[in-house]
Short mmCIF file of C-alpha atoms in Angstrom, two decimals:
data_model
loop_
_atom_site.label_atom_id
_atom_site.label_comp_id
_atom_site.label_asym_id
_atom_site.label_seq_id
_atom_site.Cartn_x
_atom_site.Cartn_y
_atom_site.Cartn_z
CA MET A 9 101.23 81.56 90.41
CA PHE A 10 102.15 78.24 92.04
CA PHE A 11 100.58 74.93 91.09
CA PRO A 12 100.47 71.85 93.27
CA HIS A 13 103.23 69.42 92.34
CA LYS A 14 101.18 66.97 90.30
CA GLU A 15 99.59 69.60 88.11
CA ILE A 16 102.87 71.30 87.37
CA HIS A 17 104.30 68.08 86.16
CA ALA A 18 101.31 67.55 83.93
CA LEU A 19 101.62 71.10 82.67
CA LEU A 20 105.23 70.66 81.53
CA SER A 21 104.36 67.20 80.20
CA ASN A 22 101.94 68.72 77.74
CA ILE A 23 104.72 70.67 76.05
CA LYS A 24 106.55 69.14 73.12
CA ILE A 25 109.92 70.39 72.00
CA VAL A 26 110.07 69.83 68.25
CA LEU A 27 113.39 70.01 66.35
CA VAL A 28 113.16 70.29 62.57
CA GLU A 29 115.94 68.79 60.41
CA THR A 30 118.70 69.10 62.96
CA THR A 31 122.09 68.61 61.30
CA HIS A 32 124.40 67.89 64.26
CA PRO A 33 123.38 64.97 66.47
CA GLY A 34 125.41 66.52 69.32
CA ASN A 35 122.87 69.32 69.40
CA ILE A 36 120.02 66.83 69.79
CA GLY A 37 121.79 65.36 72.82
CA ALA A 38 122.39 68.80 74.30
CA VAL A 39 118.70 69.67 73.77
CA ALA A 40 117.69 66.49 75.65
CA ARG A 41 119.89 67.54 78.57
CA ALA A 42 118.52 71.10 78.55
CA MET A 43 114.96 69.74 78.60
CA LYS A 44 115.53 67.25 81.40
CA ASN A 45 117.22 69.95 83.49
CA MET A 46 113.93 71.82 83.32
CA LYS A 47 111.71 68.76 83.91
CA MET A 48 110.53 68.42 80.35
CA HIS A 49 110.73 65.17 78.45
CA ASN A 50 108.59 65.24 75.34
CA LEU A 51 111.03 65.49 72.41
CA TRP A 52 110.06 65.22 68.75
CA LEU A 53 112.54 65.05 65.89
CA VAL A 54 111.43 65.92 62.38
CA SER A 55 113.76 64.33 59.80
CA PRO A 56 116.96 64.56 61.83
CA LYS A 57 120.05 64.14 59.67
CA ILE A 58 121.65 61.54 61.97
CA PHE A 59 119.73 59.82 64.75
CA PRO A 60 120.28 57.87 66.92
CA SER A 61 123.95 58.66 67.33
CA ALA A 62 126.77 58.21 69.83
CA ASP A 63 127.34 61.98 69.69
CA ALA A 64 123.78 62.66 70.77
CA THR A 65 123.99 60.19 73.65
CA SER A 66 127.31 61.56 74.83
CA ARG A 67 126.13 65.18 74.85
CA ALA A 68 122.85 64.15 76.53
CA SER A 69 125.02 63.23 79.53
CA GLY A 70 122.46 61.32 81.59
CA ALA A 71 119.40 62.54 79.73
CA ASP A 72 119.52 59.59 77.33
CA ASP A 73 116.09 58.50 78.56
CA ILE A 74 114.73 61.56 76.75
CA LEU A 75 116.50 60.46 73.57
CA ALA A 76 115.27 56.87 73.93
CA ARG A 77 111.67 58.09 74.20
CA ALA A 78 111.98 60.73 71.47
CA SER A 79 109.50 60.48 68.61
CA VAL A 80 110.94 60.69 65.12
CA CYS A 81 108.77 61.67 62.16
CA ARG A 82 109.13 62.93 58.64
CA TYR A 83 107.05 66.09 58.53
CA LEU A 84 106.36 68.85 61.02
CA GLN A 85 102.62 68.29 60.50
CA GLU A 86 102.87 64.87 62.15
CA ALA A 87 104.66 66.22 65.20
CA ILE A 88 102.11 68.92 65.85
CA ALA A 89 98.97 67.05 64.76
CA ASP A 90 97.48 66.81 68.29
CA CYS A 91 98.61 70.29 69.44
CA GLN A 92 96.34 73.27 70.10
CA LEU A 93 99.07 75.86 70.58
CA ILE A 94 102.06 75.93 68.23
CA ILE A 95 104.91 78.37 68.66
CA GLY A 96 107.84 78.63 66.24
CA ALA A 97 111.27 79.88 67.29
CA SER A 98 113.07 82.24 64.98
CA ALA A 99 116.19 84.40 65.10
CA ARG A 100 115.58 86.08 61.76
CA CYS A 101 113.52 89.16 61.14
CA ARG A 102 110.67 88.18 58.89
CA THR A 103 109.28 90.38 56.19
CA ILE A 104 105.76 89.33 57.10
CA SER A 105 105.09 90.68 60.57
CA TRP A 106 104.12 87.76 62.79
CA PRO A 107 102.74 87.98 66.31
CA GLU A 108 105.94 87.73 68.33
CA LEU A 109 106.63 86.48 71.83
CA THR A 110 109.71 86.68 74.03
CA PRO A 111 110.54 83.46 75.92
CA ARG A 112 108.92 84.96 79.03
CA GLU A 113 105.74 85.89 77.20
CA CYS A 114 105.76 82.47 75.56
CA ALA A 115 105.94 80.78 78.97
CA GLU A 116 103.05 82.92 80.22
CA LYS A 117 100.96 82.06 77.15
CA VAL A 118 101.60 78.37 77.67
CA MET A 119 100.75 78.53 81.38
CA ILE A 120 97.44 80.28 80.83
CA SER A 121 96.37 77.96 78.00
CA GLU A 122 93.70 75.39 78.77
CA PRO A 123 94.99 72.60 81.04
CA GLY A 124 94.29 69.80 78.55
CA ASN A 125 95.89 71.62 75.61
CA ASN A 126 98.97 70.23 73.93
CA VAL A 127 101.66 72.74 73.16
CA ALA A 128 104.47 72.49 70.60
CA ILE A 129 107.50 74.74 70.55
CA VAL A 130 109.26 74.30 67.25
CA PHE A 131 112.96 74.96 66.59
CA GLY A 132 114.37 75.04 63.05
CA ARG A 133 117.62 74.05 61.38
CA GLU A 134 120.94 75.21 62.89
CA ASN A 135 121.82 77.33 59.87
CA SER A 136 118.56 78.47 58.40
CA GLY A 137 115.87 78.11 61.07
CA LEU A 138 112.27 77.46 60.08
CA LYS A 139 111.00 77.95 56.56
CA ASN A 140 108.02 80.20 55.90
CA HIS A 141 105.70 77.27 55.11
CA GLU A 142 106.60 75.82 58.53
CA LEU A 143 105.97 79.13 60.28
CA ASP A 144 102.58 79.15 58.56
CA LEU A 145 101.67 76.30 60.89
CA CYS A 146 102.55 78.34 63.99
CA ARG A 147 100.32 80.68 65.88
CA TYR A 148 103.18 82.71 67.36
CA LEU A 149 106.76 83.42 66.57
CA LEU A 150 109.17 83.12 69.49
CA ARG A 151 112.18 85.41 69.46
CA ILE A 152 114.92 85.41 72.10
CA PRO A 153 116.13 88.97 72.81
CA CYS A 154 119.83 89.17 72.04
CA ASN A 155 122.75 91.04 70.47
CA SER A 156 121.44 92.28 67.13
CA GLU A 157 124.93 91.99 65.64
CA TYR A 158 125.37 88.36 66.67
CA SER A 159 121.96 86.88 67.06
CA SER A 160 122.24 83.20 66.30
CA LEU A 161 122.10 81.17 69.48
CA ASN A 162 123.25 77.59 69.50
CA LEU A 163 120.18 75.33 69.13
CA ALA A 164 120.51 73.77 72.59
CA ALA A 165 121.21 77.18 74.17
CA ALA A 166 117.96 78.50 72.68
CA VAL A 167 116.04 75.48 73.94
CA GLN A 168 117.68 75.95 77.36
CA VAL A 169 116.48 79.55 77.65
CA VAL A 170 112.95 78.67 76.58
CA CYS A 171 112.67 75.61 78.86
CA TYR A 172 114.11 77.65 81.73
CA GLU A 173 111.37 80.26 81.30
CA LEU A 174 108.72 77.52 81.10
CA PHE A 175 110.06 75.92 84.27
CA ILE A 176 110.10 79.23 86.12
CA ALA A 177 106.61 80.03 84.95
CA SER A 178 105.32 76.64 86.00
CA GLY A 179 106.32 77.61 89.49
CA LEU A 180 108.15 74.40 90.07
CA GLN A 181 111.05 76.02 91.89
CA GLU A 182 111.65 73.71 94.75
CA GLN A 183 110.76 75.16 98.07
CA ALA A 184 113.80 73.39 99.47
CA SER A 185 115.99 76.13 98.01
CA ILE A 186 114.43 78.70 100.30
CA GLY A 187 116.58 77.41 103.11
CA ASP A 188 116.74 74.53 105.52
CA LYS A 189 114.71 74.30 108.65
CA GLY A 190 117.72 74.06 110.94
CA GLU A 191 118.75 77.64 110.15
CA THR A 192 120.02 79.86 112.94
CA PRO A 193 117.52 82.57 113.90
CA LEU A 194 118.37 86.16 113.07
CA ALA A 195 119.38 88.44 115.91
CA THR A 196 116.57 90.50 117.43
CA ALA A 197 116.73 94.27 117.76
CA ALA A 198 117.30 93.88 121.52
CA GLN A 199 120.23 91.53 120.90
CA MET A 200 121.67 94.02 118.42
CA GLU A 201 121.34 96.88 120.94
CA SER A 202 123.15 94.85 123.53
CA PHE A 203 125.85 94.12 120.92
CA TYR A 204 126.25 97.84 120.15
CA THR A 205 126.62 98.64 123.85
CA HIS A 206 129.26 95.95 124.11
CA LEU A 207 130.98 97.23 120.95
CA TYR A 208 131.07 100.77 122.31
CA ARG A 209 132.67 99.62 125.55
CA ALA A 210 135.21 97.44 123.80
CA LEU A 211 136.21 100.26 121.44
CA THR A 212 136.62 102.57 124.43
CA ASP A 213 138.70 99.93 126.22
CA ILE A 214 141.13 99.50 123.33
CA GLY A 215 141.44 103.29 123.03
CA PHE A 216 139.68 103.62 119.67
CA MET A 217 136.89 105.92 120.85
CA HIS A 218 137.44 109.65 121.05
CA PRO A 219 134.54 111.25 122.94
CA ASP A 220 134.08 113.93 120.26
CA LYS A 221 133.86 111.43 117.39
CA SER A 222 132.17 108.52 119.11
CA ASN A 223 128.68 109.37 117.87
CA SER A 224 129.57 109.44 114.21
CA ILE A 225 131.74 106.32 114.51
CA MET A 226 128.98 104.40 116.25
CA ARG A 227 126.49 105.54 113.62
CA ARG A 228 128.74 104.20 110.85
CA LEU A 229 129.27 100.90 112.63
CA ARG A 230 125.55 100.52 113.20
CA ARG A 231 125.01 101.09 109.50
CA ILE A 232 127.41 98.24 108.71
CA TYR A 233 126.04 95.70 111.17
CA ASN A 234 122.40 96.54 110.63
CA ARG A 235 122.89 96.06 106.92
CA VAL A 236 124.38 92.60 107.31
CA GLN A 237 121.49 91.17 109.32
CA LEU A 238 123.43 88.92 111.68
CA ASP A 239 122.15 85.62 112.94
CA THR A 240 122.60 84.72 116.61
CA LYS A 241 125.57 82.43 115.99
CA GLU A 242 127.40 85.18 114.13
CA LEU A 243 126.58 87.59 116.92
CA ASP A 244 128.11 85.16 119.43
CA ILE A 245 131.35 85.10 117.43
CA LEU A 246 131.56 88.88 117.23
CA ARG A 247 130.86 89.21 120.96
CA GLY A 248 133.52 86.60 121.65
CA ILE A 249 135.99 88.75 119.75
CA LEU A 250 134.94 91.84 121.71
CA ARG A 251 135.35 89.98 125.00
CA MET A 252 138.85 88.85 124.09
CA SER A 253 139.94 92.34 123.12
CA GLN A 254 138.45 93.69 126.37
CA GLY A 255 139.66 90.88 128.57
CA GLU A 256 143.23 91.61 127.61
CA GLY A 257 142.53 95.32 128.02
CA ARG A 258 141.33 94.82 131.57
CA LYS A 259 144.41 92.81 132.51
CA ARG A 260 146.50 95.62 131.09
CA LYS A 261 144.98 98.21 133.39
CA HIS A 262 145.54 96.25 136.57
CA MET B 19 112.35 102.25 80.09
CA PHE B 20 115.47 101.55 78.05
CA PHE B 21 118.99 102.89 78.26
CA PRO B 22 120.46 104.48 75.22
CA HIS B 23 122.52 101.87 73.41
CA LYS B 24 125.90 103.03 74.69
CA GLU B 25 125.03 102.86 78.37
CA ILE B 26 123.63 99.36 78.20
CA HIS B 27 126.82 98.30 76.57
CA ALA B 28 128.89 99.90 79.32
CA LEU B 29 126.75 98.18 81.96
CA LEU B 30 127.28 94.73 80.46
CA SER B 31 130.98 95.54 79.85
CA ASN B 32 131.60 95.73 83.57
CA ILE B 33 130.60 92.11 84.04
CA LYS B 34 133.24 89.40 83.90
CA ILE B 35 132.33 85.80 83.28
CA VAL B 36 134.96 83.73 85.11
CA LEU B 37 135.37 80.01 84.40
CA VAL B 38 137.38 78.03 86.94
CA GLU B 39 139.40 75.00 85.78
CA THR B 40 137.22 74.14 82.81
CA THR B 41 138.03 70.64 81.56
CA HIS B 42 136.53 70.61 78.05
CA PRO B 43 137.74 73.34 75.70
CA GLY B 44 134.52 72.93 73.67
CA ASN B 45 132.63 74.29 76.67
CA ILE B 46 134.85 77.39 76.72
CA GLY B 47 133.96 78.03 73.07
CA ALA B 48 130.26 77.51 73.74
CA VAL B 49 130.47 79.94 76.67
CA ALA B 50 132.08 82.57 74.40
CA ARG B 51 129.20 82.18 71.96
CA ALA B 52 126.58 82.39 74.72
CA MET B 53 128.22 85.57 76.01
CA LYS B 54 128.46 87.29 72.65
CA ASN B 55 124.82 86.44 71.90
CA MET B 56 123.97 88.49 74.97
CA LYS B 57 126.39 91.36 74.24
CA MET B 58 128.96 90.40 76.86
CA HIS B 59 132.62 89.99 76.07
CA ASN B 60 134.73 89.94 79.22
CA LEU B 61 135.82 86.31 79.68
CA TRP B 62 138.35 85.14 82.28
CA LEU B 63 139.72 81.63 82.44
CA VAL B 64 141.28 80.38 85.66
CA SER B 65 143.67 77.47 84.98
CA PRO B 66 141.77 76.01 82.01
CA LYS B 67 142.88 72.45 81.26
CA ILE B 68 143.35 73.09 77.52
CA PHE B 69 143.39 76.58 76.02
CA PRO B 70 143.62 77.80 73.31
CA SER B 71 142.15 74.89 71.39
CA ALA B 72 140.62 74.15 67.99
CA ASP B 73 137.59 72.69 69.82
CA ALA B 74 136.99 75.96 71.62
CA THR B 75 137.26 77.99 68.42
CA SER B 76 134.94 75.66 66.54
CA ARG B 77 132.23 75.73 69.22
CA ALA B 78 132.61 79.53 69.56
CA SER B 79 131.25 79.69 66.02
CA GLY B 80 131.98 83.32 65.21
CA ALA B 81 132.59 84.44 68.78
CA ASP B 82 136.31 83.73 68.51
CA ASP B 83 137.03 87.41 69.19
CA ILE B 84 135.83 86.73 72.75
CA LEU B 85 138.28 83.83 73.00
CA ALA B 86 141.14 85.89 71.54
CA ARG B 87 140.58 88.60 74.15
CA ALA B 88 140.00 86.20 77.07
CA SER B 89 142.27 86.67 80.08
CA VAL B 90 143.91 83.55 81.44
CA CYS B 91 145.21 83.42 85.00
CA ARG B 92 146.21 80.88 87.57
CA TYR B 93 144.09 81.70 90.60
CA LEU B 94 140.56 82.94 91.04
CA GLN B 95 141.89 85.77 93.22
CA GLU B 96 143.62 87.34 90.21
CA ALA B 97 140.47 87.27 88.09
CA ILE B 98 138.35 89.00 90.72
CA ALA B 99 140.95 91.34 92.24
CA ASP B 100 139.37 94.54 90.88
CA CYS B 101 135.76 93.43 91.41
CA GLN B 102 133.34 94.82 93.97
CA LEU B 103 130.54 92.31 93.47
CA ILE B 104 131.39 88.62 93.18
CA ILE B 105 128.75 85.98 92.60
CA GLY B 106 129.49 82.25 92.48
CA ALA B 107 127.32 79.78 90.57
CA SER B 108 126.51 76.51 92.26
CA ALA B 109 124.23 73.56 91.64
CA ARG B 110 124.93 71.82 94.94
CA CYS B 111 123.20 72.44 98.22
CA ARG B 112 125.75 73.72 100.72
CA THR B 113 125.75 72.92 104.41
CA ILE B 114 126.50 76.50 105.34
CA SER B 115 123.50 78.49 104.21
CA TRP B 116 124.74 81.14 101.81
CA PRO B 117 122.74 84.10 100.57
CA GLU B 118 121.29 82.71 97.35
CA LEU B 119 120.13 84.38 94.17
CA THR B 120 118.21 83.09 91.18
CA PRO B 121 119.53 84.26 87.78
CA ARG B 122 116.79 86.90 87.70
CA GLU B 123 117.62 88.20 91.16
CA CYS B 124 121.30 88.11 90.24
CA ALA B 125 120.63 90.28 87.19
CA GLU B 126 118.67 92.74 89.32
CA LYS B 127 121.46 92.93 91.89
CA VAL B 128 124.00 93.60 89.16
CA MET B 129 121.86 96.28 87.53
CA ILE B 130 121.30 98.22 90.75
CA SER B 131 124.97 98.14 91.75
CA GLU B 132 127.00 101.33 91.23
CA PRO B 133 127.74 102.07 87.56
CA GLY B 134 131.52 101.97 88.00
CA ASN B 135 131.54 98.68 89.93
CA ASN B 136 133.14 95.61 88.43
CA VAL B 137 131.12 92.43 88.70
CA ALA B 138 132.38 88.84 88.45
CA ILE B 139 130.11 85.86 87.95
CA VAL B 140 132.10 82.74 88.64
CA PHE B 141 131.37 79.27 87.26
CA GLY B 142 133.14 76.18 88.59
CA ARG B 143 134.38 72.91 87.14
CA GLU B 144 132.05 70.84 84.93
CA ASN B 145 131.96 67.94 87.39
CA SER B 146 132.44 69.44 90.80
CA GLY B 147 131.61 73.15 90.57
CA LEU B 148 133.29 75.62 92.91
CA LYS B 149 135.16 74.57 96.04
CA ASN B 150 134.25 76.04 99.40
CA HIS B 151 137.40 78.16 99.56
CA GLU B 152 136.38 79.68 96.22
CA LEU B 153 132.83 80.35 97.38
CA ASP B 154 134.37 82.09 100.40
CA LEU B 155 135.41 84.82 97.96
CA CYS B 156 131.84 85.31 96.76
CA ARG B 157 129.18 87.50 98.23
CA TYR B 158 126.27 85.56 96.78
CA LEU B 159 125.62 82.09 95.54
CA LEU B 160 123.78 81.87 92.23
CA ARG B 161 121.49 78.91 91.76
CA ILE B 162 119.53 78.18 88.59
CA PRO B 163 116.11 76.76 89.45
CA CYS B 164 115.78 73.34 87.85
CA ASN B 165 114.74 69.70 88.11
CA SER B 166 115.95 68.59 91.53
CA GLU B 167 116.46 65.05 90.22
CA TYR B 168 118.67 66.17 87.34
CA SER B 169 120.14 69.46 88.28
CA SER B 170 123.48 69.71 86.55
CA LEU B 171 123.26 72.06 83.60
CA ASN B 172 125.93 72.03 80.95
CA LEU B 173 128.42 74.83 81.71
CA ALA B 174 127.61 76.87 78.59
CA ALA B 175 123.87 76.34 79.14
CA ALA B 176 124.19 77.77 82.64
CA VAL B 177 126.17 80.75 81.34
CA GLN B 178 123.55 81.22 78.60
CA VAL B 179 120.69 81.44 81.11
CA VAL B 180 122.58 83.89 83.34
CA CYS B 181 123.73 86.11 80.45
CA TYR B 182 120.20 86.07 79.02
CA GLU B 183 118.80 87.37 82.31
CA LEU B 184 121.53 90.03 82.46
CA PHE B 185 120.76 91.14 78.92
CA ILE B 186 117.02 91.34 79.65
CA ALA B 187 117.63 93.24 82.89
CA SER B 188 120.05 95.68 81.23
CA GLY B 189 117.30 96.67 78.84
CA LEU B 190 114.68 97.03 81.57
CA GLN B 191 116.76 98.83 84.15
CA GLU B 192 115.50 102.29 84.93
CA GLN B 193 118.02 105.06 84.78
CA ALA B 194 116.59 106.59 87.94
CA SER B 195 117.84 103.72 90.05
CA ILE B 196 121.47 104.58 89.38
CA GLY B 197 123.02 106.12 92.48
CA ASP B 198 124.83 109.45 92.59
CA LYS B 199 128.44 109.73 91.66
CA GLY B 200 129.59 111.30 94.94
CA GLU B 201 129.19 108.03 96.86
CA THR B 202 132.16 106.26 98.40
CA PRO B 203 133.37 103.42 96.15
CA LEU B 204 132.86 99.86 97.31
CA ALA B 205 135.86 97.85 98.44
CA THR B 206 137.42 95.63 95.78
CA ALA B 207 138.12 91.92 96.27
CA ALA B 208 141.84 92.71 96.69
CA GLN B 209 141.06 95.26 99.43
CA MET B 210 138.81 92.75 101.17
CA GLU B 211 141.55 90.09 101.04
CA SER B 212 143.97 92.47 102.65
CA PHE B 213 141.34 93.21 105.31
CA TYR B 214 140.89 89.48 106.02
CA THR B 215 144.65 89.01 106.39
CA HIS B 216 144.69 91.93 108.83
CA LEU B 217 141.66 90.56 110.68
CA TYR B 218 143.29 87.14 111.03
CA ARG B 219 146.46 88.67 112.46
CA ALA B 220 144.57 90.90 114.87
CA LEU B 221 142.45 87.98 116.11
CA THR B 222 145.60 85.97 116.64
CA ASP B 223 147.23 88.89 118.47
CA ILE B 224 144.33 89.28 120.91
CA GLY B 225 144.33 85.53 121.52
CA PHE B 226 140.97 84.79 119.87
CA MET B 227 142.28 82.36 117.26
CA HIS B 228 142.76 78.70 118.11
CA PRO B 229 144.75 77.05 115.34
CA ASP B 230 142.29 74.14 115.10
CA LYS B 231 139.24 76.36 114.73
CA SER B 232 140.71 79.25 112.76
CA ASN B 233 139.48 78.03 109.35
CA SER B 234 135.86 77.75 110.30
CA ILE B 235 135.95 81.03 112.24
CA MET B 236 137.50 82.86 109.29
CA ARG B 237 134.92 81.35 106.94
CA ARG B 238 132.08 82.61 109.12
CA LEU B 239 133.64 86.07 109.39
CA ARG B 240 134.13 86.22 105.62
CA ARG B 241 130.49 85.35 105.18
CA ILE B 242 129.51 88.27 107.37
CA TYR B 243 131.75 90.86 105.76
CA ASN B 244 131.22 89.68 102.18
CA ARG B 245 127.51 89.94 102.75
CA VAL B 246 127.63 93.52 103.97
CA GLN B 247 129.56 94.84 100.96
CA LEU B 248 131.73 97.44 102.67
CA ASP B 249 132.67 100.72 101.07
CA THR B 250 136.26 101.93 101.37
CA LYS B 251 135.49 104.41 104.17
CA GLU B 252 133.89 101.67 106.26
CA LEU B 253 136.85 99.43 105.58
CA ASP B 254 139.16 102.18 106.88
CA ILE B 255 137.21 102.33 110.14
CA LEU B 256 137.32 98.58 110.64
CA ARG B 257 141.04 98.48 109.91
CA GLY B 258 141.54 101.35 112.35
CA ILE B 259 139.84 99.25 115.02
CA LEU B 260 142.04 96.27 114.18
CA ARG B 261 145.17 98.43 114.38
CA MET B 262 144.19 99.76 117.79
CA SER B 263 143.51 96.29 119.19
CA GLN B 264 146.85 95.12 117.80
CA GLY B 265 148.78 98.23 118.77
CA GLU B 266 147.78 97.90 122.39
CA GLY B 267 148.51 94.20 122.23
CA ARG B 268 152.03 94.87 121.04
CA LYS B 269 152.72 97.40 123.80
CA ARG B 270 151.47 94.84 126.29
CA LYS B 271 154.04 92.29 125.22
CA HIS B 272 157.04 94.59 125.54
#
């Protein structure tokens, strides 16, 4: 599902990333960078241990505008007060079974929620995550699939994965990446046939072709060059090579 | 459909994460952690600026076994020598249009490659990424979709996203898609290098190579043959053709 540019931006703008009692300011900076990479900018900090901090700014590495605009508050309730959809990240297995989402499912949920809705995705402390009374405020629990024997992602790495899925889901992938307009056209089937004829002649000229094996050799070569899907410039180069090998061959015979 | 535990592990075991000339040892540690979170452990370091390092160990945060087992080498060629599928990460737009993959497409490609194949995913320097001569060794370029106005992910964040997609894909991959064992093995990077050396010599022998254009011609030819992913039987045929064109050339001169 692809949204027009303006709406996508609005969509990602409605999502808050909320960090609860982060201990290391470097992690806050790294989270800001991860968010900005994925076109998100709404950062809330609930009782951070140290903020602002030079460590945070340094790790933000150009995303310090996110830090400068970050909202700091004392309790999670304040950060999520205006939100309709609240999702809490957790690495731990909980005894109470909560409705769980993977990052991909979380991104889908967010994208299909009402356009005007505010969304909060809440990440807990580096060592102990979110407490049960904080999860009580969340509608879903977000769990990143990972190695069950080593399951604790770095805070910023977890935010990166979640924001990446949100960005993908928002469909904001720039069309530019699909390839520039000036690209060389692919060779047509007729051009390829003419190449294979040329190839056959050149291989005969250099003495590579034995009449009894030529069919199976040509079949194998076709398999290679059909697979690669040559563009016309590449075809020109290969035909240039064939001409040179033949040209010399012809001189040889005379 | 999920693989039994052992097979998934084997699948992810065949994937190397290769870091080229990493400047900050902390990033190496964070990469180790990101890998272990996603059940990957095969880390290669090409000319790291500082390694081992207390910074790396501290940021690895329990993934120091990955660091202890990391292979360090001088050139990218050594790290990928036994690999059949080489994918290079890049944030920059390149002038030559390279076949590009998103992390999700990359994970799919890796999962459908032959079970015994070795895969390398190569990440460049923090500031400048991979150089063109390094990308020449890669079959695909991996690009993480992101904010076009702020596109440089932290190294470990990029590795985290890619390993996350690999982990997800390894769990989703259907067993049926695995090819039969009787198939011809794909050429390794070392075999391809030896082919390119042979190709260069043959093109020089037939008079195709002009010293001032040879670099750009070789780059284009590499692009073609890296793209096609030759198996060893196909490589034999192509080298047979090169030998014939050279052999005749040599006779001519005497």
